[in-house]
PDB file of C-alpha atoms in Angstrom:
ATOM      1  CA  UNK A   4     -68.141  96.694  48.064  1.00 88.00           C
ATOM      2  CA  UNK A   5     -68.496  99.536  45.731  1.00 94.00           C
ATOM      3  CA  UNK A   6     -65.305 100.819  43.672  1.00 96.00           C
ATOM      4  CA  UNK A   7     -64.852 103.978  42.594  1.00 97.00           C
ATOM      5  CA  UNK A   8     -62.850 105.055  39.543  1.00 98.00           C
ATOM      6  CA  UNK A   9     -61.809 108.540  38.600  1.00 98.00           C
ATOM      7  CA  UNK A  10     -59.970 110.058  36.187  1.00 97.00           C
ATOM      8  CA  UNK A  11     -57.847 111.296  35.027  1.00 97.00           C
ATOM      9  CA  UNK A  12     -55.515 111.521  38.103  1.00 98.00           C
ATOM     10  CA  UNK A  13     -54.711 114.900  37.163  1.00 98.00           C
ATOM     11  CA  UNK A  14     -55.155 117.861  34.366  1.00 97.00           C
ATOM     12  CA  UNK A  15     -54.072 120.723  33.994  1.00 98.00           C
ATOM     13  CA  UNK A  16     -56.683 123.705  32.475  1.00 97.00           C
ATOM     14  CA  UNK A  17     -55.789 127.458  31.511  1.00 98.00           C
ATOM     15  CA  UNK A  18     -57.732 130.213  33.553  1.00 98.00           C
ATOM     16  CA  UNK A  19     -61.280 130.645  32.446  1.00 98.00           C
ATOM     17  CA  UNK A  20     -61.261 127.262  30.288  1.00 98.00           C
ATOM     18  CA  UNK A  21     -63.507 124.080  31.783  1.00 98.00           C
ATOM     19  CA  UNK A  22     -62.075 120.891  33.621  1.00 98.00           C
ATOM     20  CA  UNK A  23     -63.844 117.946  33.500  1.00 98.00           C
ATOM     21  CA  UNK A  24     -63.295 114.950  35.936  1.00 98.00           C
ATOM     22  CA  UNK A  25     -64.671 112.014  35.073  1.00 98.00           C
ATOM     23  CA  UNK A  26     -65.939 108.972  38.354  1.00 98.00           C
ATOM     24  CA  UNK A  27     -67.339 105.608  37.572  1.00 98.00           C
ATOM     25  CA  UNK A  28     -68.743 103.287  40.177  1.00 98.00           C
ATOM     26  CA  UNK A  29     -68.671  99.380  40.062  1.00 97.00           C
ATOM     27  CA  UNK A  30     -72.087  99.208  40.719  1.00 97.00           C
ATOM     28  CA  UNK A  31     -75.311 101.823  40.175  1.00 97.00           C
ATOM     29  CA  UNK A  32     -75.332 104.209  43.160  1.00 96.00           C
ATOM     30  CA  UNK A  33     -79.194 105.700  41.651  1.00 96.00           C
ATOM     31  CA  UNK A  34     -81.565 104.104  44.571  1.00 92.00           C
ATOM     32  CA  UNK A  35     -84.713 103.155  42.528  1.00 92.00           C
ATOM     33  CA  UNK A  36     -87.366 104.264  45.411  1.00 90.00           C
ATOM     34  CA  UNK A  37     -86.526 107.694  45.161  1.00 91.00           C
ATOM     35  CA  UNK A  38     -84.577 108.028  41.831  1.00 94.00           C
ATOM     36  CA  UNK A  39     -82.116 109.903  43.392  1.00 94.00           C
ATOM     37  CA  UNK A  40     -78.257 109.362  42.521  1.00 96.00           C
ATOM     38  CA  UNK A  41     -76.056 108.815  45.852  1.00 95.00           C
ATOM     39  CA  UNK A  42     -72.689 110.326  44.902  1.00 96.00           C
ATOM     40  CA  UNK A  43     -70.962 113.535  46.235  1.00 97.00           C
ATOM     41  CA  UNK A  44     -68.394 115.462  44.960  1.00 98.00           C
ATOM     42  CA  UNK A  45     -65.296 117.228  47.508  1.00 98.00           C
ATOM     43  CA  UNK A  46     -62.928 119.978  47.906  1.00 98.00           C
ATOM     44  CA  UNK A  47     -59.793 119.702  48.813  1.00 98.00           C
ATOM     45  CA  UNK A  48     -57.399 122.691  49.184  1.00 98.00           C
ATOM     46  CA  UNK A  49     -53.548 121.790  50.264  1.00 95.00           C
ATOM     47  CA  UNK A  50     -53.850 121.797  54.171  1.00 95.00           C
ATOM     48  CA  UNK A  51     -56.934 121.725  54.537  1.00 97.00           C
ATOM     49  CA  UNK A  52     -60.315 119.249  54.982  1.00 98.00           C
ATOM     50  CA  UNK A  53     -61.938 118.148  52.034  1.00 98.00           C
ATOM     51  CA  UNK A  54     -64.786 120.277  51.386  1.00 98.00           C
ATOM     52  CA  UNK A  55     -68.685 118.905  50.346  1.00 97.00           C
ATOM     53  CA  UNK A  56     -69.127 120.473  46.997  1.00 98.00           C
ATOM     54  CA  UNK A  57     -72.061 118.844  45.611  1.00 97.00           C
ATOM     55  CA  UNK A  58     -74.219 115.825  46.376  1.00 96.00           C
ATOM     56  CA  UNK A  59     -77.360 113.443  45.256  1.00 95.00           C
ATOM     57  CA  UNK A  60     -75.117 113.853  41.838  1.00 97.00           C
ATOM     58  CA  UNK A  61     -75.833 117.496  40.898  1.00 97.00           C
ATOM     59  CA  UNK A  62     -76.985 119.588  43.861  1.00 96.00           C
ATOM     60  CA  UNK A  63     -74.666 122.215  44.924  1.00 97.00           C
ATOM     61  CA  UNK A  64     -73.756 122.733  48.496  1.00 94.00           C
ATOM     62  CA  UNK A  65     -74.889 125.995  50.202  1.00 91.00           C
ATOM     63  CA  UNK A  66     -72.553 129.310  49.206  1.00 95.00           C
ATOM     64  CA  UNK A  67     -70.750 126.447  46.266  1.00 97.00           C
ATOM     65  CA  UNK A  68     -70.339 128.847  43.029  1.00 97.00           C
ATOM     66  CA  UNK A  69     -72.375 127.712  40.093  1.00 97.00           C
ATOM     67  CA  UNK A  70     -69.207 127.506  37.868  1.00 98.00           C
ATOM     68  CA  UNK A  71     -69.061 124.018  40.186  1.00 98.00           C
ATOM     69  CA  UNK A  72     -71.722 121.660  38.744  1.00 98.00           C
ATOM     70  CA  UNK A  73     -72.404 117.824  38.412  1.00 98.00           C
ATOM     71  CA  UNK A  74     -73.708 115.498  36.536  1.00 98.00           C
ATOM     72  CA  UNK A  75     -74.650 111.850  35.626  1.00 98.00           C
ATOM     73  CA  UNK A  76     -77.085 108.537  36.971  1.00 98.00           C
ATOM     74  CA  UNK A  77     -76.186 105.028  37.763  1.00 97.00           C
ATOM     75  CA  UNK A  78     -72.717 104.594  37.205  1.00 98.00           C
ATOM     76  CA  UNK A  79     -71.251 107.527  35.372  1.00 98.00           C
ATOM     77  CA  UNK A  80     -70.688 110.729  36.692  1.00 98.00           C
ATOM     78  CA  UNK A  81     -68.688 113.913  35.702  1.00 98.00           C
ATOM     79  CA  UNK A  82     -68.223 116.740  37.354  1.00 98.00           C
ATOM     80  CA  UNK A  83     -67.071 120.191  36.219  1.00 98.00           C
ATOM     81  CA  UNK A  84     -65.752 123.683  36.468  1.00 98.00           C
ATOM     82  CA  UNK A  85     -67.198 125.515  33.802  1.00 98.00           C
ATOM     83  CA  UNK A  86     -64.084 128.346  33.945  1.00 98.00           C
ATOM     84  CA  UNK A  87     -61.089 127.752  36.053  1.00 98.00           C
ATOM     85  CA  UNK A  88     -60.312 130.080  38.449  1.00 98.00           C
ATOM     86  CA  UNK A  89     -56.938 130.361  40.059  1.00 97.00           C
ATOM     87  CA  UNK A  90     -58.735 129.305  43.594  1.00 97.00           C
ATOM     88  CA  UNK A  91     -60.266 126.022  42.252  1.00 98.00           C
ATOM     89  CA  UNK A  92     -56.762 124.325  42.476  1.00 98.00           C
ATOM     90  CA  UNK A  93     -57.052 121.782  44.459  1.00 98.00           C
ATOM     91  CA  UNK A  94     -57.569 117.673  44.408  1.00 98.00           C
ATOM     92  CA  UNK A  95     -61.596 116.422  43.632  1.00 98.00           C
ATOM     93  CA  UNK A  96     -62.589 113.603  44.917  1.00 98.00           C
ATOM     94  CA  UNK A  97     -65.997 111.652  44.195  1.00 98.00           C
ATOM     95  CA  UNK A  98     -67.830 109.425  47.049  1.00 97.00           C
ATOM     96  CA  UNK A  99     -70.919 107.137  47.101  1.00 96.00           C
ATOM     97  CA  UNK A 100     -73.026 106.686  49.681  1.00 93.00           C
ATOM     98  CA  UNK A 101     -75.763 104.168  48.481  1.00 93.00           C
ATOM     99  CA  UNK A 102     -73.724 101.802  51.097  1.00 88.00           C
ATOM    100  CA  UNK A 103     -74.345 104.846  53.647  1.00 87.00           C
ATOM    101  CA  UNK A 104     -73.355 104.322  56.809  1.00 88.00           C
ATOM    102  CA  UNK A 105     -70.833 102.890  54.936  1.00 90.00           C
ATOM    103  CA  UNK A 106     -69.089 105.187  52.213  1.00 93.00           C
ATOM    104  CA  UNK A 107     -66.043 104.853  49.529  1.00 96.00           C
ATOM    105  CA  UNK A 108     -64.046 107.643  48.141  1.00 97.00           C
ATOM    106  CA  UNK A 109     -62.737 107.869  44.310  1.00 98.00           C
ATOM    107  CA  UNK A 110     -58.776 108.139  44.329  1.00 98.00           C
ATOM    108  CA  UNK A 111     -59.221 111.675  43.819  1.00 98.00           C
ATOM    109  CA  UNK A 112     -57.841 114.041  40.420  1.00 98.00           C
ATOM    110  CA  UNK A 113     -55.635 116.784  40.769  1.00 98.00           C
ATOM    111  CA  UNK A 114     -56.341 120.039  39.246  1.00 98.00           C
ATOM    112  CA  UNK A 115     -53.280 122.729  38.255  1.00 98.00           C
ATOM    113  CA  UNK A 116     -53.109 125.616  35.893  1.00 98.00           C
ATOM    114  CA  UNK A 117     -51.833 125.449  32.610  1.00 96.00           C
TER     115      UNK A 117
ATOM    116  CA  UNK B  24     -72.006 127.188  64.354  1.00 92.00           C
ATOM    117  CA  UNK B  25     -70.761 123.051  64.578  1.00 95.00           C
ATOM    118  CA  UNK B  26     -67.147 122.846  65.060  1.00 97.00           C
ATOM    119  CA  UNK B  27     -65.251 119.674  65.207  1.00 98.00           C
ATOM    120  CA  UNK B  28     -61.571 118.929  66.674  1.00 98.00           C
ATOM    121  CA  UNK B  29     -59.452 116.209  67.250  1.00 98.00           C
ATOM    122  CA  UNK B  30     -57.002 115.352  69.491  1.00 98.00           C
ATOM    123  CA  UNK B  31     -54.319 112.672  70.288  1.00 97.00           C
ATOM    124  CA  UNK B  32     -50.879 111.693  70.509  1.00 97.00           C
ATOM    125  CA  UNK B  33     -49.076 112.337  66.884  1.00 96.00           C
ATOM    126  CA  UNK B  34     -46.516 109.684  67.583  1.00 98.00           C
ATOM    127  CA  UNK B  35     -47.537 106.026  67.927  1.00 98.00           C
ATOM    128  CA  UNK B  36     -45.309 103.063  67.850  1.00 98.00           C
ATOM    129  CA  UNK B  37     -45.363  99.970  65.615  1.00 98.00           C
ATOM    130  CA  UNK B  38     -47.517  97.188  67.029  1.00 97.00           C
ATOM    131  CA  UNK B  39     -49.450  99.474  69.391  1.00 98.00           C
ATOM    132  CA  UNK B  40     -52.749 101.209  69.345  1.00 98.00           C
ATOM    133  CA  UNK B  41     -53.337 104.636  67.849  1.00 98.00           C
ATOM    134  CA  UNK B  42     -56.087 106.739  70.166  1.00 98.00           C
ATOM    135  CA  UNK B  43     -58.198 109.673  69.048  1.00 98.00           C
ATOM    136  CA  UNK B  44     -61.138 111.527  70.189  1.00 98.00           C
ATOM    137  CA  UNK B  45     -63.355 113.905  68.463  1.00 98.00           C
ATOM    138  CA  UNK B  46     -64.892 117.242  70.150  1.00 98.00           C
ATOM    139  CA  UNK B  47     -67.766 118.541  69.195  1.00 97.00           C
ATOM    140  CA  UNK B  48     -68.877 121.833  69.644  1.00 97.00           C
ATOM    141  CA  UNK B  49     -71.625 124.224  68.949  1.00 95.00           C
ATOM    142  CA  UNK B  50     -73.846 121.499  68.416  1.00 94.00           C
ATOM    143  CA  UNK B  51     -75.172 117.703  70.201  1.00 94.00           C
ATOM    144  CA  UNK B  52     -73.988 114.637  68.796  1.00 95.00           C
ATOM    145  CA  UNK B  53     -76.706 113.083  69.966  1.00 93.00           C
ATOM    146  CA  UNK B  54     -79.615 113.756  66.710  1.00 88.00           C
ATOM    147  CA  UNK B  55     -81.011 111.179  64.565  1.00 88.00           C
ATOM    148  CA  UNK B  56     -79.860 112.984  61.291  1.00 89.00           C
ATOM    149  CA  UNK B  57     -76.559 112.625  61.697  1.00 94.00           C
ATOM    150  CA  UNK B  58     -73.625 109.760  61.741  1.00 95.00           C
ATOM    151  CA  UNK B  59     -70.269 110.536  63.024  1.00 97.00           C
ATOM    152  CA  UNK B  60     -67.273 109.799  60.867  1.00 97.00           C
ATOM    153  CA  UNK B  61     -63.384 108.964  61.071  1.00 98.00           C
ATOM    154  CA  UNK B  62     -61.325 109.449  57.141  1.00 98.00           C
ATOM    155  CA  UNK B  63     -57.749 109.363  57.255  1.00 98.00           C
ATOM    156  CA  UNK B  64     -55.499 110.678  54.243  1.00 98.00           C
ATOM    157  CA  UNK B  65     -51.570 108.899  54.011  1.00 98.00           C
ATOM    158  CA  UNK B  66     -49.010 111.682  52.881  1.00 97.00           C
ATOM    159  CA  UNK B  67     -49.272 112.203  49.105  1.00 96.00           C
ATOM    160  CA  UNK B  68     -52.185 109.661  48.853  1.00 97.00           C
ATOM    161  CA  UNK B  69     -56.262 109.945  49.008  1.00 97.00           C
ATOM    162  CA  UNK B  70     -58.989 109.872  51.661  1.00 98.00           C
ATOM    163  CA  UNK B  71     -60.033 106.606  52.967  1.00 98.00           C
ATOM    164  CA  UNK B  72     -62.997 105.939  54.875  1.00 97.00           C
ATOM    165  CA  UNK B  73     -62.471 104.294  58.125  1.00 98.00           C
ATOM    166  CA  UNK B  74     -65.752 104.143  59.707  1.00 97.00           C
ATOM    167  CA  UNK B  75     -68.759 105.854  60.863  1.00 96.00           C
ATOM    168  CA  UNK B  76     -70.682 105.852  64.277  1.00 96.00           C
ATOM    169  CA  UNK B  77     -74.706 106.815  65.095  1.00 94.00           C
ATOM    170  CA  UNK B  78     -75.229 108.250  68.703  1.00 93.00           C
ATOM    171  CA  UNK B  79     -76.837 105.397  69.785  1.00 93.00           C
ATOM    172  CA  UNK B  80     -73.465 103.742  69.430  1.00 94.00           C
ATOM    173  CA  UNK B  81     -74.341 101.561  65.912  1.00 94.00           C
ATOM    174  CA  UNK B  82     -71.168 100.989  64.319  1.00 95.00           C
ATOM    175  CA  UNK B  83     -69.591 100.925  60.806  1.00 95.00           C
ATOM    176  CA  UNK B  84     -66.665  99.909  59.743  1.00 96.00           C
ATOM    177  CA  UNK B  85     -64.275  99.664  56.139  1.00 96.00           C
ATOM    178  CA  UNK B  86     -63.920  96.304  55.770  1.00 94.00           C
ATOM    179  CA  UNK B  87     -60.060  96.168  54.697  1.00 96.00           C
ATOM    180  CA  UNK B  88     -59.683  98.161  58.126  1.00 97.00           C
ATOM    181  CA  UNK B  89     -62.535  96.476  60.543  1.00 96.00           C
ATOM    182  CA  UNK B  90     -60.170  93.406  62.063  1.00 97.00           C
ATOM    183  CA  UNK B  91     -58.152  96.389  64.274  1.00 98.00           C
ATOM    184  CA  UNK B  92     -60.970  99.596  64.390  1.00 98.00           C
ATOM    185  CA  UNK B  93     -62.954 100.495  67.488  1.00 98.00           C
ATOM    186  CA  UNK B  94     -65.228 103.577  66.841  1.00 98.00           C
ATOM    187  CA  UNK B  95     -67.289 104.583  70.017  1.00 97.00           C
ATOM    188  CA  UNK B  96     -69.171 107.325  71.401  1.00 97.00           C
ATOM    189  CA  UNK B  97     -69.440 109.276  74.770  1.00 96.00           C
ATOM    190  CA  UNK B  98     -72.682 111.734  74.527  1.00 94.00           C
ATOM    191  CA  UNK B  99     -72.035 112.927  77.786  1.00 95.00           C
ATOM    192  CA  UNK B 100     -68.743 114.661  76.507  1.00 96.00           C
ATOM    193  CA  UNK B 101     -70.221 115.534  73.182  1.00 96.00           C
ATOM    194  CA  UNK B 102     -67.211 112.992  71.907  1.00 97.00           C
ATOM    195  CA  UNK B 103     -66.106 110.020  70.000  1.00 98.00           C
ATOM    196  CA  UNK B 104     -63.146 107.965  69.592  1.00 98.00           C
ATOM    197  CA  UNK B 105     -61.763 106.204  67.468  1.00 98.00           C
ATOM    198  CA  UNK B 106     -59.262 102.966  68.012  1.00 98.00           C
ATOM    199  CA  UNK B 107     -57.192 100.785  65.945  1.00 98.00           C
ATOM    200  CA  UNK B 108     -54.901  98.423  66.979  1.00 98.00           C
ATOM    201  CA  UNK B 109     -51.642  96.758  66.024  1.00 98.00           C
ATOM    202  CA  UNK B 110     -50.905  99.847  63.592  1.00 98.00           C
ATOM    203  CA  UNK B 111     -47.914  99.685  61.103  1.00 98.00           C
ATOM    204  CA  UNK B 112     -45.853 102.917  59.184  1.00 98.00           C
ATOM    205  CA  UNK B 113     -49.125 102.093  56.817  1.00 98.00           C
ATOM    206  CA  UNK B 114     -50.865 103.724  59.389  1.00 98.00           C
ATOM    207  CA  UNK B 115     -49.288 107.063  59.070  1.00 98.00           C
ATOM    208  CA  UNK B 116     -52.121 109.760  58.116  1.00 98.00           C
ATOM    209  CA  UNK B 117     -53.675 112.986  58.886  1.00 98.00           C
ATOM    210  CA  UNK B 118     -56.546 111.229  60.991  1.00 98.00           C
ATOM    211  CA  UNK B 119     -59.913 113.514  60.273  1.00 98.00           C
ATOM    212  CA  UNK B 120     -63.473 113.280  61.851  1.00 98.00           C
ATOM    213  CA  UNK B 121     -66.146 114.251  60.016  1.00 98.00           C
ATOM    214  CA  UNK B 122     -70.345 114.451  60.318  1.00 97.00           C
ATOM    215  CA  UNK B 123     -72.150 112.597  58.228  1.00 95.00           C
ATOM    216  CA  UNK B 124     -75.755 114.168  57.286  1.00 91.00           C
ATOM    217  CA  UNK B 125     -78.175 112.154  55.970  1.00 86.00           C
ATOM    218  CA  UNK B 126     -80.986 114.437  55.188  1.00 81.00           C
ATOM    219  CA  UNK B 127     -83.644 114.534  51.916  1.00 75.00           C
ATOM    220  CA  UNK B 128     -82.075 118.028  51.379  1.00 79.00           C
ATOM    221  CA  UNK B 129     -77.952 117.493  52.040  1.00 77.00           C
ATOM    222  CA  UNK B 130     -76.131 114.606  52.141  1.00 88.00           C
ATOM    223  CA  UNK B 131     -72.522 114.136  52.860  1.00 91.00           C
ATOM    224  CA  UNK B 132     -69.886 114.752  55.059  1.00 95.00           C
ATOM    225  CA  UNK B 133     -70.767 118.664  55.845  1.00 94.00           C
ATOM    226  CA  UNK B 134     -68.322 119.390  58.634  1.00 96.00           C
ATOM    227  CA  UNK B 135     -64.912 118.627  58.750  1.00 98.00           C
ATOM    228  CA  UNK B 136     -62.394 118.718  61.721  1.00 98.00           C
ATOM    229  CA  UNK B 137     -59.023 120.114  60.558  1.00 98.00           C
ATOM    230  CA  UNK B 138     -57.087 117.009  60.513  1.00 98.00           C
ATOM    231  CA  UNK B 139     -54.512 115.565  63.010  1.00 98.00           C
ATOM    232  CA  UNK B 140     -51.212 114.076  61.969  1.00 98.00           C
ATOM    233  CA  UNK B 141     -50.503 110.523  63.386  1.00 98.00           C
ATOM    234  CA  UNK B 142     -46.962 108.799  62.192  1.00 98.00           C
ATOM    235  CA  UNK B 143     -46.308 105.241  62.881  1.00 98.00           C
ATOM    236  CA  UNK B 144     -42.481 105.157  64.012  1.00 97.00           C
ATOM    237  CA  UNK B 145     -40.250 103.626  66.472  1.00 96.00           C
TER     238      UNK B 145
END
């Protein structure tokens, strides 16, 4: 099974200044036939569903603001908001799904406001 | 637009079986794109992945979970359900179902039902 690491479990960022989360896997989620990277990256908002931000690594979701954006292959990924805004609070949380059906979640970091 | 809703009892006691279905609306279950999902989130804690379902019935389950989860479909309702047995105060989530799109173009778990709280107590 594939583990997924994230960190840190939370920061906290001043408005306008970038958060970066960091997600390792315990094995490469990039599927060689079609060099594509099988990771997503959610929303979640207190009270609410997570949200699909971003998948295959780096591809934002329909209507997702470009301050959102993803990167990394294999087994390293980071993901980041390139200026905090006061609406981006929420808890991130990365997921493979090279097992797909089958799918694992990252424990998820916690964003706040400095 | 696809809408997704769950439903159940929110109080389910120790040793017994916790029951939910899934509605879905503005949409058929029944396409080859898609997999149908159940994720659960404890109070305070992260989302875990339960298991996944394909209209033809196909099942998938987490391992650490797959000894006590049933996961089946009814296409005739536009519905599935999901199962699992002998539950402890572990058990005690917000239950979600989710669809699973596995296009070339989008990939993840688009649509989200708003989450139903199930607590494990006497």
């Amino acid at each position: 099974d594939i583990v997924m690491t994230q960190s840190p479990d939370s920061l906290a960022v001043s408005l306008g200044e970038r958060a970066t989360i960091n997600c390792k896997s315990s094995q490469s989620v990039l599927y060689s036939s079609n060099n594509k990277n099988y990771l997503a990256w959610y929303q979640q908002k207190p009270g609410q569903p997570p949200k699909l931000l971003i998948y295959w690594a780096s591809i934002r979701g329909s209507g997702v603001p470009d301050r959102f954006s993803g990167s990394g292959s294999g087994t390293d990924f980071t993901f980041t908001i390139s200026s905090l805004q006061a609406e981006d609070v929420a808890v991130y949380y990365c997921q493979e799904y090279y097992s797909t059906p089958a799918l694992t979640f990252g424990g998820g970091t916690k964003v706040e406001i400095k | 637009q696809l809408q997704l809703q769950e439903s159940g009892p929110g109080l389910v006691k120790p040793s017994e079986t916790l029951s939910l279905t899934c509605t879905v609306s503005g949409g058929s279950i029944s396409s080859n794109l898609y997999y149908w999902g159940w994720v659960r989130q404890p109070p305070g804690k992260g989302l875990e992945w339960i298991g996944n379902i394909y209209y033809s019935g196909t099942t998938y389950y987490n391992p650490s979970l797959e000894s006590r989860v049933t996961i089946f479909v009814d296409t005739s309702k536009n519905q599935f359900s999901l199962r699992l047995s002998s539950v402890t105060a572990a058990d005690t989530a917000v239950y979600y179902c989710a669809r699973l799109i596995v296009g070339a173009d989008l990939y993840g778990m688009d649509v989200w039902g708003q989450g139903t709280t199930v607590t494990v107590s006497s």
